[in-house]
Short mmCIF file of N, CA and C in Angstrom, two decimals:
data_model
loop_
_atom_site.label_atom_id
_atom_site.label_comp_id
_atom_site.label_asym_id
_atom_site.label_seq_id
_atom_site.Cartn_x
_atom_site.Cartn_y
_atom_site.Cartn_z
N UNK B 1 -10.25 -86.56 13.48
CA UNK B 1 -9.34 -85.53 13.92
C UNK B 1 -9.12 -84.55 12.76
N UNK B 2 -9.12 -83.63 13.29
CA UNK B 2 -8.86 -82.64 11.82
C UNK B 2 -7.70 -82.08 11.78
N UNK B 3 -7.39 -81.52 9.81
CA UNK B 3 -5.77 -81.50 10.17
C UNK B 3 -4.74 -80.58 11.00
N UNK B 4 -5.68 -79.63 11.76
CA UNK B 4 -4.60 -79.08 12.49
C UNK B 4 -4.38 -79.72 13.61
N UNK B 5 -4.98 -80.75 14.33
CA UNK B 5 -4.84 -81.61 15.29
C UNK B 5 -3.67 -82.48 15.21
N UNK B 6 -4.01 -82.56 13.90
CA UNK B 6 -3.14 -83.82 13.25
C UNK B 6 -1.59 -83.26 13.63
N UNK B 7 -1.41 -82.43 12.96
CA UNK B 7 -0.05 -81.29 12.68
C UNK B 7 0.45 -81.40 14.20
N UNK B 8 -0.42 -80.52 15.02
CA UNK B 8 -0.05 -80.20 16.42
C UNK B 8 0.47 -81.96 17.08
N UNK B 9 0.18 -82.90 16.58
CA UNK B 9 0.26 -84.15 17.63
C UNK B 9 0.95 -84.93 16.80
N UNK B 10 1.66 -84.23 15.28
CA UNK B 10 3.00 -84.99 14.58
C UNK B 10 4.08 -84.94 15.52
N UNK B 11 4.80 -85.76 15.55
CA UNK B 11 6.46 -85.43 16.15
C UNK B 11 7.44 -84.41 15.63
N UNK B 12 7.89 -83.90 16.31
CA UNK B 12 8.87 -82.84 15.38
C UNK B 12 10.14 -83.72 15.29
N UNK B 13 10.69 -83.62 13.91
CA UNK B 13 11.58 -84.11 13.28
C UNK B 13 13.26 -83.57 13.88
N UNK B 14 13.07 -82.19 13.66
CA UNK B 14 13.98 -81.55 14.19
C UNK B 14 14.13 -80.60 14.64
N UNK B 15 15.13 -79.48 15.56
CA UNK B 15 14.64 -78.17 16.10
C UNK B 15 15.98 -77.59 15.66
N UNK B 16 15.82 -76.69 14.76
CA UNK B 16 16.62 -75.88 13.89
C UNK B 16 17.75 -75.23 14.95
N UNK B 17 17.02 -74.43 15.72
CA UNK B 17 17.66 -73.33 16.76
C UNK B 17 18.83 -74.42 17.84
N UNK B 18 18.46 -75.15 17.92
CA UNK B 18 19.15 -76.17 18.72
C UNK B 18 20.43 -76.95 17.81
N UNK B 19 20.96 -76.71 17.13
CA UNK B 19 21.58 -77.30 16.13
C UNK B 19 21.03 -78.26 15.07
N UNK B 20 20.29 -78.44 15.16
CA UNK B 20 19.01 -79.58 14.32
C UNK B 20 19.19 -80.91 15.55
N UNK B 21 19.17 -80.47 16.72
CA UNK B 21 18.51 -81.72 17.41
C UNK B 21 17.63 -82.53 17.29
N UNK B 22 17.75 -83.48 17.43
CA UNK B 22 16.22 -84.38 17.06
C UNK B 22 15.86 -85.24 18.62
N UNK B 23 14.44 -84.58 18.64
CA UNK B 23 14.05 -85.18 19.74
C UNK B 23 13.32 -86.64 19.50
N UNK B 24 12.87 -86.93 20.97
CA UNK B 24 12.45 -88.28 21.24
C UNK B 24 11.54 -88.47 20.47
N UNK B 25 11.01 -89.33 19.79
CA UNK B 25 9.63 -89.45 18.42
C UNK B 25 8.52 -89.04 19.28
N UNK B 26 8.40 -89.16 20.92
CA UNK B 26 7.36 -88.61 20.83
C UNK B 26 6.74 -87.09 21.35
N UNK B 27 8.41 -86.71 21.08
CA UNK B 27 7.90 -85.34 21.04
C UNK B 27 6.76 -84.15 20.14
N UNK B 28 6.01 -83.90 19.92
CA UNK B 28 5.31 -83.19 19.13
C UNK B 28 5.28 -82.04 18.81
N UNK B 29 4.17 -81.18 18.12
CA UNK B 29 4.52 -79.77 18.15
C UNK B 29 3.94 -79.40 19.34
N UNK B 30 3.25 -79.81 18.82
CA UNK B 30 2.01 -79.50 20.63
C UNK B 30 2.89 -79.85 21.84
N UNK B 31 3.83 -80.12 22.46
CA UNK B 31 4.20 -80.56 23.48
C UNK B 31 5.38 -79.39 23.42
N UNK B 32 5.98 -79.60 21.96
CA UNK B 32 6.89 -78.05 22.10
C UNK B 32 6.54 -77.16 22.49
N UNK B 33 5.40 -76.68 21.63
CA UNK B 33 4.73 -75.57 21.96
C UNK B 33 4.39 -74.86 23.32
N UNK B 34 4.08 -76.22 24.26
CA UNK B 34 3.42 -76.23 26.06
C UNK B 34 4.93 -76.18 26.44
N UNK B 35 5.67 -77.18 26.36
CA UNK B 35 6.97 -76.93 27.44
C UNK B 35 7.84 -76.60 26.91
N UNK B 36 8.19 -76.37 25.36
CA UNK B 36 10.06 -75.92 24.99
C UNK B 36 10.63 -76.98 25.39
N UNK B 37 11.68 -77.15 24.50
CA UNK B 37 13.03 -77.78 24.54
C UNK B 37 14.01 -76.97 24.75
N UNK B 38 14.45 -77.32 25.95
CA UNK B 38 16.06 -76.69 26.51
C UNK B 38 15.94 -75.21 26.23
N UNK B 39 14.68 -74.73 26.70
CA UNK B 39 14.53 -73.30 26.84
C UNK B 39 14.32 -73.08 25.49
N UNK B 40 13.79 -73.65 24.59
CA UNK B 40 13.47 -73.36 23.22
C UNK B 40 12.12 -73.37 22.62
N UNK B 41 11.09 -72.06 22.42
CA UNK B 41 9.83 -72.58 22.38
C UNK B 41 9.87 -72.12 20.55
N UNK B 42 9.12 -72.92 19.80
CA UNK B 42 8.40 -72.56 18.62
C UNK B 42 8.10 -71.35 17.70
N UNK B 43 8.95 -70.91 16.87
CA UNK B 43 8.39 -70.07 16.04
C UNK B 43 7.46 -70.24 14.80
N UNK B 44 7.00 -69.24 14.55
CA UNK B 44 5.97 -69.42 12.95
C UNK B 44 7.11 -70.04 11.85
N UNK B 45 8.46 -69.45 11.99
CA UNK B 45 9.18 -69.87 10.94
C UNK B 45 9.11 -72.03 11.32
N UNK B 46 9.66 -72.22 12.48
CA UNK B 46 9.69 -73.59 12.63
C UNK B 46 8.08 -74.66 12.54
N UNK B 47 7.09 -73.75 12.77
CA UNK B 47 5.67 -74.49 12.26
C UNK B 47 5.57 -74.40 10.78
N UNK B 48 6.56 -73.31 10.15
CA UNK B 48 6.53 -73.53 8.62
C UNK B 48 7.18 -74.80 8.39
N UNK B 49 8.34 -75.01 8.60
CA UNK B 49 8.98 -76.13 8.60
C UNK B 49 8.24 -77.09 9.02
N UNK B 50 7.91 -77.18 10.42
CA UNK B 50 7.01 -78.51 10.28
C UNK B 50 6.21 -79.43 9.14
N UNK B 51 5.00 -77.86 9.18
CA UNK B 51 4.05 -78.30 8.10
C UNK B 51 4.91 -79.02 6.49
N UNK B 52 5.80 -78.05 6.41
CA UNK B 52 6.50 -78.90 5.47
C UNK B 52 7.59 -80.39 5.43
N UNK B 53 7.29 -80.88 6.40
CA UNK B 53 7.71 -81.95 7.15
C UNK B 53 6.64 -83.14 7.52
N UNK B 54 5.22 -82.71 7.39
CA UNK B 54 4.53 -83.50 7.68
C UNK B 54 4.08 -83.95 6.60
N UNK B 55 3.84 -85.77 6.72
CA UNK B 55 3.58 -86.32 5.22
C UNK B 55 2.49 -87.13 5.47
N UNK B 56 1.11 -86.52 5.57
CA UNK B 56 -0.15 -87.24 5.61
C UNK B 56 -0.47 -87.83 4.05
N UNK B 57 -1.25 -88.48 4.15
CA UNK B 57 -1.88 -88.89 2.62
C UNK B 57 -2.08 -88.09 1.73
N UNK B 58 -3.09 -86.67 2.58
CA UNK B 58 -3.06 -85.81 1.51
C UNK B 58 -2.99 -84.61 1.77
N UNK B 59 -1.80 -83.83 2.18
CA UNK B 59 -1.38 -82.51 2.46
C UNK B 59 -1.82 -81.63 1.75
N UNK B 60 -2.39 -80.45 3.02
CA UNK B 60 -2.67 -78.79 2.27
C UNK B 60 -1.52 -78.03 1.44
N UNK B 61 -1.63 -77.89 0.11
CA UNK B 61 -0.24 -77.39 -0.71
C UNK B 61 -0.80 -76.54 -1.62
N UNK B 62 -2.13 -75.87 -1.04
CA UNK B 62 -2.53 -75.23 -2.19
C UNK B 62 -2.93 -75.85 -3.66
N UNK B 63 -2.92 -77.11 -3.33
CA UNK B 63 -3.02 -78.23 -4.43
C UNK B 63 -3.24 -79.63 -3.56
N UNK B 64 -3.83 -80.44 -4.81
CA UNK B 64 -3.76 -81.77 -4.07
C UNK B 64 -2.29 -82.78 -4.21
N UNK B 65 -2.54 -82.88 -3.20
CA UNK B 65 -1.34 -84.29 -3.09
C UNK B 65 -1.42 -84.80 -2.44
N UNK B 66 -1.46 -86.48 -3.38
CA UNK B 66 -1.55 -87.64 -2.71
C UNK B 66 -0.29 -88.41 -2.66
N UNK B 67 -0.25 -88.99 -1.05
CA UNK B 67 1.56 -89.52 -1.28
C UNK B 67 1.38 -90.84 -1.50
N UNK B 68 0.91 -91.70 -1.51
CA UNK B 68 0.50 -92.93 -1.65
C UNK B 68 0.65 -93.09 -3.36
N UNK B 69 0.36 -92.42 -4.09
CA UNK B 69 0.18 -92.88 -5.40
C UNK B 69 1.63 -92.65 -6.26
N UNK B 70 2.64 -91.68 -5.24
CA UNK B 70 3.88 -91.70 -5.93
C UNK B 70 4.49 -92.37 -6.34
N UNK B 71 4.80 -93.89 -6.32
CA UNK B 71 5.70 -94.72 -6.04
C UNK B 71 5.00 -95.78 -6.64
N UNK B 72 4.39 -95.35 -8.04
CA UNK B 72 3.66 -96.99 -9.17
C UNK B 72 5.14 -97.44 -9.63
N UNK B 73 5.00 -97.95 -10.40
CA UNK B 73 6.25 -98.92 -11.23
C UNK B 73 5.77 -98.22 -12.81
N UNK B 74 7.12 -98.26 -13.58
CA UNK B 74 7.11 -97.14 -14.78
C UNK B 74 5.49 -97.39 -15.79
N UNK B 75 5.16 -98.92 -15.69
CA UNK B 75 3.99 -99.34 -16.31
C UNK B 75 2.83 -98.65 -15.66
N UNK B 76 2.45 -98.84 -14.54
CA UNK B 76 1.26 -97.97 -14.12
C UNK B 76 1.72 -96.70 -13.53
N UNK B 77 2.30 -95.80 -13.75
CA UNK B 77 2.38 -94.39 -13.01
C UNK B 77 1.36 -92.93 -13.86
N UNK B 78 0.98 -93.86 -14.64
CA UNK B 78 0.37 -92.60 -14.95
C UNK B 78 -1.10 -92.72 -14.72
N UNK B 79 -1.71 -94.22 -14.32
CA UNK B 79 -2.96 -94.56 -13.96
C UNK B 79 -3.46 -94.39 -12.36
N UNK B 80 -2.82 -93.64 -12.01
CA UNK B 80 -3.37 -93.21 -10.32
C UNK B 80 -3.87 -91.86 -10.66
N UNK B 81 -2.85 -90.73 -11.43
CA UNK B 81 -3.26 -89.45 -11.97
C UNK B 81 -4.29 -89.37 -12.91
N UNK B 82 -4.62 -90.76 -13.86
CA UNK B 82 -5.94 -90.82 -15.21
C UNK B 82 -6.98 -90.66 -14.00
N UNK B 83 -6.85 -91.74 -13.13
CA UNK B 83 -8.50 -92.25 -11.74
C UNK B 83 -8.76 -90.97 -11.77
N UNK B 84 -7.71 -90.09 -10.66
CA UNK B 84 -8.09 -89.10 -10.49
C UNK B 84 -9.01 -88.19 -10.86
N UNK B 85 -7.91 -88.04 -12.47
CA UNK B 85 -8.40 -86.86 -13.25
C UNK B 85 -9.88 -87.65 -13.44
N UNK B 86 -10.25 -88.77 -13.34
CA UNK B 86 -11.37 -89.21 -14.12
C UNK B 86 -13.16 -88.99 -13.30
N UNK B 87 -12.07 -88.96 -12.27
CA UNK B 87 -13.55 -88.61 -11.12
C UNK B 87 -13.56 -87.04 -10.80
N UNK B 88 -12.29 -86.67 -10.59
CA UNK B 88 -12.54 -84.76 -10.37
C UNK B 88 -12.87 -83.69 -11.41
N UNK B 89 -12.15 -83.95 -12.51
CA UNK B 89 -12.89 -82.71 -13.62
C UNK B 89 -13.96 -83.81 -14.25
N UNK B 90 -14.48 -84.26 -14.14
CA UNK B 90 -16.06 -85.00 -15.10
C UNK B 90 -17.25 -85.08 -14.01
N UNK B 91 -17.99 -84.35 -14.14
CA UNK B 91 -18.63 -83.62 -13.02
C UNK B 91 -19.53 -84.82 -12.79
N UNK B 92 -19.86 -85.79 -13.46
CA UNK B 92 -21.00 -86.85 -13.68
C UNK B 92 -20.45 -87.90 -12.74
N UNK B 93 -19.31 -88.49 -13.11
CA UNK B 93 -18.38 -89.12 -11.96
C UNK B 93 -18.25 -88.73 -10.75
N UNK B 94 -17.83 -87.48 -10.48
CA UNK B 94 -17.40 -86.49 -9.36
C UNK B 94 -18.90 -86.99 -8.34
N UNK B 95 -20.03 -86.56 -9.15
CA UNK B 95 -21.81 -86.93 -8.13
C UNK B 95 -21.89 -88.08 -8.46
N UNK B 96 -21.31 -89.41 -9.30
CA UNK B 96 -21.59 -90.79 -8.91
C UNK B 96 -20.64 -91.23 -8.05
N UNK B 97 -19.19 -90.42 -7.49
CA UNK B 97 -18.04 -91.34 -6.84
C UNK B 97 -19.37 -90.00 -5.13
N UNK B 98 -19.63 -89.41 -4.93
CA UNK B 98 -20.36 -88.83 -3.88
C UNK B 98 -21.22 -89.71 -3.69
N UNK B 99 -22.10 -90.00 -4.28
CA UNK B 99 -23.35 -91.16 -3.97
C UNK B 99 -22.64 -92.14 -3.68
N UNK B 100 -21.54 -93.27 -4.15
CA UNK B 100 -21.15 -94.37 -3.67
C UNK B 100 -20.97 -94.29 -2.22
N UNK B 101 -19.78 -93.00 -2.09
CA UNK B 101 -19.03 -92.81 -0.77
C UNK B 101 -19.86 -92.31 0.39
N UNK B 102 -21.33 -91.27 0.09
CA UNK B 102 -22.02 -90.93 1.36
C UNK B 102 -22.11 -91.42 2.14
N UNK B 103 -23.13 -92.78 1.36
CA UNK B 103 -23.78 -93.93 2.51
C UNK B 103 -22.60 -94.13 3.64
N UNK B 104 -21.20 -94.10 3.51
CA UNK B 104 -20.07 -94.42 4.52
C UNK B 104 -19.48 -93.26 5.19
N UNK B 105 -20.37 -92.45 4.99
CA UNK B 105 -19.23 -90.91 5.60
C UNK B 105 -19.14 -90.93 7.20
N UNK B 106 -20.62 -91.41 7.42
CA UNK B 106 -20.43 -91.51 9.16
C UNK B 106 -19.38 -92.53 9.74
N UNK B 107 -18.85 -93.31 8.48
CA UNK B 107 -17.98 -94.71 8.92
C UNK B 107 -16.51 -94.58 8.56
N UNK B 108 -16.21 -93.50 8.49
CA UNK B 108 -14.51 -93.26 8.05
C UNK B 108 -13.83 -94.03 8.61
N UNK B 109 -13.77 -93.48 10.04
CA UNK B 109 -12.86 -94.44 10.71
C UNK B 109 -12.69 -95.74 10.46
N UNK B 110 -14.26 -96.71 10.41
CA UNK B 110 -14.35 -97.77 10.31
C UNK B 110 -13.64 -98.19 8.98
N UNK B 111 -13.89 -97.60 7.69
CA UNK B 111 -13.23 -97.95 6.47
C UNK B 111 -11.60 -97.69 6.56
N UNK B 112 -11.42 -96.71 7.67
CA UNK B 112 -9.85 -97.11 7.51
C UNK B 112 -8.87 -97.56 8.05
N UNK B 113 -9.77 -98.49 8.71
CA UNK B 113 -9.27 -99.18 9.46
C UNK B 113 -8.95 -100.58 8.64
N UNK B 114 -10.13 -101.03 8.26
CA UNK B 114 -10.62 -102.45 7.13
C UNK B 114 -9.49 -102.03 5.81
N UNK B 115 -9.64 -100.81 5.46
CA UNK B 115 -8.21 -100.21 4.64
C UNK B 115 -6.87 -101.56 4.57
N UNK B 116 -6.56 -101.46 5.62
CA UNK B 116 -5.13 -102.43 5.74
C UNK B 116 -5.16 -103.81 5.32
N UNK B 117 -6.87 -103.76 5.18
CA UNK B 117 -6.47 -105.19 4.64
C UNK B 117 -7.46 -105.04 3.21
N UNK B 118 -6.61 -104.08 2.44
CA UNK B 118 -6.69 -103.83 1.31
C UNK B 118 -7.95 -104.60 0.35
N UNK B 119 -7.77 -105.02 -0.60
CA UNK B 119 -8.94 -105.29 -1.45
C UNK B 119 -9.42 -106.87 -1.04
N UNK B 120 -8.47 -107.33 -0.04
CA UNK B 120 -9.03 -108.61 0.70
C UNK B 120 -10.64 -108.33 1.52
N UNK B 121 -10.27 -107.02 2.47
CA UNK B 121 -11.60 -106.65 2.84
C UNK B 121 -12.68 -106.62 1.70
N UNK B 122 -14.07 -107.39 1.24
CA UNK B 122 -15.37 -106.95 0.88
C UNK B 122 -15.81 -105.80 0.74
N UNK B 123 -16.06 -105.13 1.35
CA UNK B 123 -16.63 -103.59 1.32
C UNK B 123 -15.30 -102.95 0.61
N UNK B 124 -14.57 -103.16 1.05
CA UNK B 124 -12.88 -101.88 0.46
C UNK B 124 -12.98 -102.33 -1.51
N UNK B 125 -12.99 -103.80 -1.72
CA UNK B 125 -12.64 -104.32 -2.62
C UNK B 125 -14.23 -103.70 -3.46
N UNK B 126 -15.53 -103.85 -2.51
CA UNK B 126 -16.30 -103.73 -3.74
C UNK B 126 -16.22 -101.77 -4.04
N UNK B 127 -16.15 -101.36 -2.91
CA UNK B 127 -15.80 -99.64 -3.33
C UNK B 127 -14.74 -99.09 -4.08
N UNK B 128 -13.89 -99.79 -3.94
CA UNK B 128 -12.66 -100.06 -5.24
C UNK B 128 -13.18 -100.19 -6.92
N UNK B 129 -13.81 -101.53 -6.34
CA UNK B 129 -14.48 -101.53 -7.88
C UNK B 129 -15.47 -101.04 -8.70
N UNK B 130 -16.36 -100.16 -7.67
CA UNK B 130 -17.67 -98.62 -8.06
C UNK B 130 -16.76 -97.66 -8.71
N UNK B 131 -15.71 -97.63 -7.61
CA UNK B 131 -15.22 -96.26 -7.98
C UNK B 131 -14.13 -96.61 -9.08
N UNK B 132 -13.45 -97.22 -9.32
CA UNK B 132 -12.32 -97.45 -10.63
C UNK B 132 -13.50 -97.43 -11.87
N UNK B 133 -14.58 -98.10 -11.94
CA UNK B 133 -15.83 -98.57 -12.77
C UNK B 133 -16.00 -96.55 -13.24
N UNK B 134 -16.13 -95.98 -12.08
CA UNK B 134 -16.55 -94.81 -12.11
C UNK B 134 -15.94 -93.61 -12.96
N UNK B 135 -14.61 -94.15 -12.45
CA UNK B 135 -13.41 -93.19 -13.06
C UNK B 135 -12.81 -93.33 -14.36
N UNK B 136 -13.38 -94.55 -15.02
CA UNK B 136 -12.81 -95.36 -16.16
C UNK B 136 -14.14 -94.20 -17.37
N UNK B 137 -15.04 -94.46 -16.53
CA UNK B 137 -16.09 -93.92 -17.45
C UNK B 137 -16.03 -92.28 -17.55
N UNK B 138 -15.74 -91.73 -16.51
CA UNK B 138 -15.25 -89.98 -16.31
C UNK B 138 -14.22 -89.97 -17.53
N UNK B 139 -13.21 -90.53 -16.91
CA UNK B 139 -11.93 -90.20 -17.97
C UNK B 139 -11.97 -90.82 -18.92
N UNK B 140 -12.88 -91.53 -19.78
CA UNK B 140 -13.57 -91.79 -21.18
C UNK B 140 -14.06 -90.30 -21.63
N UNK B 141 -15.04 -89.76 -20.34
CA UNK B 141 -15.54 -88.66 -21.27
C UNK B 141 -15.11 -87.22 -21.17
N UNK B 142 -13.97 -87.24 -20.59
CA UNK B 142 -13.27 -85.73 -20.73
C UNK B 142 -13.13 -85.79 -22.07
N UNK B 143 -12.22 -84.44 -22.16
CA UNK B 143 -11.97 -83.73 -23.60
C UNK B 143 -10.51 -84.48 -24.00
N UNK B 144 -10.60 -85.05 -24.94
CA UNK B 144 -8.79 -85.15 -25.45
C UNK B 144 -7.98 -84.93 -24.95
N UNK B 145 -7.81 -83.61 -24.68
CA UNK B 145 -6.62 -82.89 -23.69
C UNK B 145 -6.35 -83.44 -22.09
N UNK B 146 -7.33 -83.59 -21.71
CA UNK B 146 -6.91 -84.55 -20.63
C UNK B 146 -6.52 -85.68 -20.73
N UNK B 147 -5.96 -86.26 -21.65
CA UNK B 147 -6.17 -88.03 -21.44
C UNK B 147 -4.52 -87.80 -22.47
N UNK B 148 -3.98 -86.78 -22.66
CA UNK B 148 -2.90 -86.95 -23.23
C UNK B 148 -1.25 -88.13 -23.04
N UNK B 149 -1.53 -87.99 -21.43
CA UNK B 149 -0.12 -89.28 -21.07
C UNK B 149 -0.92 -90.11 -20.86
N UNK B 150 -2.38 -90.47 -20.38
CA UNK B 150 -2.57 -92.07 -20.19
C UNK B 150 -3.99 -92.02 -21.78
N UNK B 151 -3.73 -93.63 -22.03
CA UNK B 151 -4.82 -94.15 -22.69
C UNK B 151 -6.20 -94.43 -21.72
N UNK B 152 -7.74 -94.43 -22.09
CA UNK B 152 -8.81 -95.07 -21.57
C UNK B 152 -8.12 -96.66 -21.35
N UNK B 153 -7.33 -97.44 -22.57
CA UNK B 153 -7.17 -98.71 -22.41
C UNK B 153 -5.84 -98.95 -20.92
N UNK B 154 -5.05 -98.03 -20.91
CA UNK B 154 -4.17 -98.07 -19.93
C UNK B 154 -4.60 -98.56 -18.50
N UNK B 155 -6.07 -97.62 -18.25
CA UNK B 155 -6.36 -97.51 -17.05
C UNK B 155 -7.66 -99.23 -16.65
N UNK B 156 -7.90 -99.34 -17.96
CA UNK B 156 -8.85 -100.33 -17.83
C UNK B 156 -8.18 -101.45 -18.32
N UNK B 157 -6.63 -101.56 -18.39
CA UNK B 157 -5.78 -103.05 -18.30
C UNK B 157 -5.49 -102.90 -16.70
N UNK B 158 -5.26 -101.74 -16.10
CA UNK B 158 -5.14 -102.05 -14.56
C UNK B 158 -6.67 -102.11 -13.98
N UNK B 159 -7.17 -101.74 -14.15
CA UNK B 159 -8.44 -102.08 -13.68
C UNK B 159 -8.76 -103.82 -13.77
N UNK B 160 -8.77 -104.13 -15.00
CA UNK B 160 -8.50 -105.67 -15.41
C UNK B 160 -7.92 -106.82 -14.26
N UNK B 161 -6.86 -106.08 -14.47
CA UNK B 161 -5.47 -107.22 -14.05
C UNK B 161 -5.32 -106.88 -12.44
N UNK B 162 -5.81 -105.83 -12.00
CA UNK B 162 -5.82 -105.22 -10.24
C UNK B 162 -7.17 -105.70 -9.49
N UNK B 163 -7.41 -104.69 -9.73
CA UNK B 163 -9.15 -104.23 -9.10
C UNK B 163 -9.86 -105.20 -9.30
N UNK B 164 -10.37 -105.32 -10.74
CA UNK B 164 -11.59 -106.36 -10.64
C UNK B 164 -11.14 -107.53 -10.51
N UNK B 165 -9.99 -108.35 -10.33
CA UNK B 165 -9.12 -109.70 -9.92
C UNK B 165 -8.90 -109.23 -8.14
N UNK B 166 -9.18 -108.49 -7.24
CA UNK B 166 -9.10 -108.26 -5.93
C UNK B 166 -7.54 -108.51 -5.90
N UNK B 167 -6.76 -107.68 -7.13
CA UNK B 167 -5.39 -107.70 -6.31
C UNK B 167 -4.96 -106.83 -6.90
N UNK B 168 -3.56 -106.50 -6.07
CA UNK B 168 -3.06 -104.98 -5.96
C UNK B 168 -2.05 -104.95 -6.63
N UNK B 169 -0.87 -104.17 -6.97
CA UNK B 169 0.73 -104.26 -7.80
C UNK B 169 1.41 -104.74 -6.44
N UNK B 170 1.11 -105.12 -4.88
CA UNK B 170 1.53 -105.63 -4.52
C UNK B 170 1.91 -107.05 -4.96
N UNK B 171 0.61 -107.39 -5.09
CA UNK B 171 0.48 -109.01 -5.01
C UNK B 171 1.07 -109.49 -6.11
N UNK B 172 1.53 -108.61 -7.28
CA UNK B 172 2.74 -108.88 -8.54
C UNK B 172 3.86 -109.10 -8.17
N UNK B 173 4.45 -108.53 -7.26
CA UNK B 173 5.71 -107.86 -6.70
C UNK B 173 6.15 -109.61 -5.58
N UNK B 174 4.76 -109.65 -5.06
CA UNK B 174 5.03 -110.85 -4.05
C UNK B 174 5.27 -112.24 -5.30
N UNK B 175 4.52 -112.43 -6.31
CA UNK B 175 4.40 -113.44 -7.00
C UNK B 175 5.26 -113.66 -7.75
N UNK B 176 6.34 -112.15 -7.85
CA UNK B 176 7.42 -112.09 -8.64
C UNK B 176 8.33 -113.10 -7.83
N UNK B 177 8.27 -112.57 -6.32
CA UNK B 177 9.58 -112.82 -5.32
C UNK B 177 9.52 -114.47 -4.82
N UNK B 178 8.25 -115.07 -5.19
CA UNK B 178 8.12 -116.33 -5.24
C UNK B 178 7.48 -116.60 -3.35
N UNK B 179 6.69 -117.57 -3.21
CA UNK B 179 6.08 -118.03 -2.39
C UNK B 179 6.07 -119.58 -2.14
N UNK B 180 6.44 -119.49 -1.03
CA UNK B 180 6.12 -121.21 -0.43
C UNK B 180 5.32 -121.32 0.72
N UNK B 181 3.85 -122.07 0.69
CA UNK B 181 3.19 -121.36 1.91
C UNK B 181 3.01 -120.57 2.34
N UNK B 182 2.62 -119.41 1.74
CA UNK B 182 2.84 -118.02 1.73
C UNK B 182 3.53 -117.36 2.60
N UNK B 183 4.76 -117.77 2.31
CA UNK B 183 6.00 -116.73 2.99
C UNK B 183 7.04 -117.15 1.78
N UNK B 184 7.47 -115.83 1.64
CA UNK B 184 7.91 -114.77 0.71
C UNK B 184 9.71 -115.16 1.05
N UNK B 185 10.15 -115.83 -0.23
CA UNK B 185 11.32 -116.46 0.17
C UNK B 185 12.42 -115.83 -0.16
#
């Protein structure tokens, strides 16, 4: 689905003109748009609002943003932004993280689906570990100036202790909270 599909078939949160009503979740824009609410159809100003209301993984902002990576713990927050930087400005990475990912482009869906079950899935866990492998080595070879808030060693103690161990800062968080038969007491 592409993202204006996406947008049009979000729920609208709220309808300004209406007092900030909030409709039924499964109201959409697209459904506003076709029938109005209480004689109320859609302006450009309220699809501005929308769009700024909608929180996909990785929203058009004239920039990238990823929402998923907001929310590390003070120890890893700066190693989602090193990956990054390590595969997008190092052009060598950038065409080795392309070659990993082609072979799967016809299979999106399929990978994100297997997604949910995070680095437990085989395929997720070993593309995890191409591409962290990938990005460790990019953001080795940028310039100084990029690598100013994280260390090379920063990103390759989470790499360590995450990725190549098939576990996530979840599975810290669970081991913190203690387990009996794996349910989380």
């Amino acid at each position: 689905q592409v993202y204006g599909e996406k947008v049009l078939d979000a729920p609208v949160i709220f309808i300004e003109e209406l007092d900030h009503k909030i409709p039924p979740p499964s109201f959409t824009f697209r459904r506003w748009i076709k029938d109005g609410m209480d004689g109320v159809f859609p302006t450009m100003d309220d699809f501005t609002l929308h769009l700024s209301l909608f929180f996909p993984e990785v929203r058009a902002r004239g920039f990238i943003e990823l929402r998923s990576i907001d929310a590390q713990s003070r120890t890893w927050q700066v190693v989602p932004a090193a990956f990054l930087t390590g595969i997008i400005y190092n052009r060598d990475a950038l065409n080795k993280t392309l070659e990993i990912l082609r072979p799967h482009a016809l299979d999106i869906h399929e990978l994100w689906k297997r997604s949910s079950h995070g680095l437990d899935d085989p395929l997720i866990c070993s593309l995890a570990q191409k591409l962290c492998e990938v990005s460790i080595d990019g953001f080795d070879g940028l310039p100084s100036c990029f690598r100013e808030s994280c260390s090379i060693a920063e990103i390759a103690t989470f790499y360590e202790h995450f990725t190549s161990s098939q576990r996530t800062p979840a599975d810290d968080l669970i081991d913190m909270a203690g387990r009996t038969d794996g349910v989380i007491e």
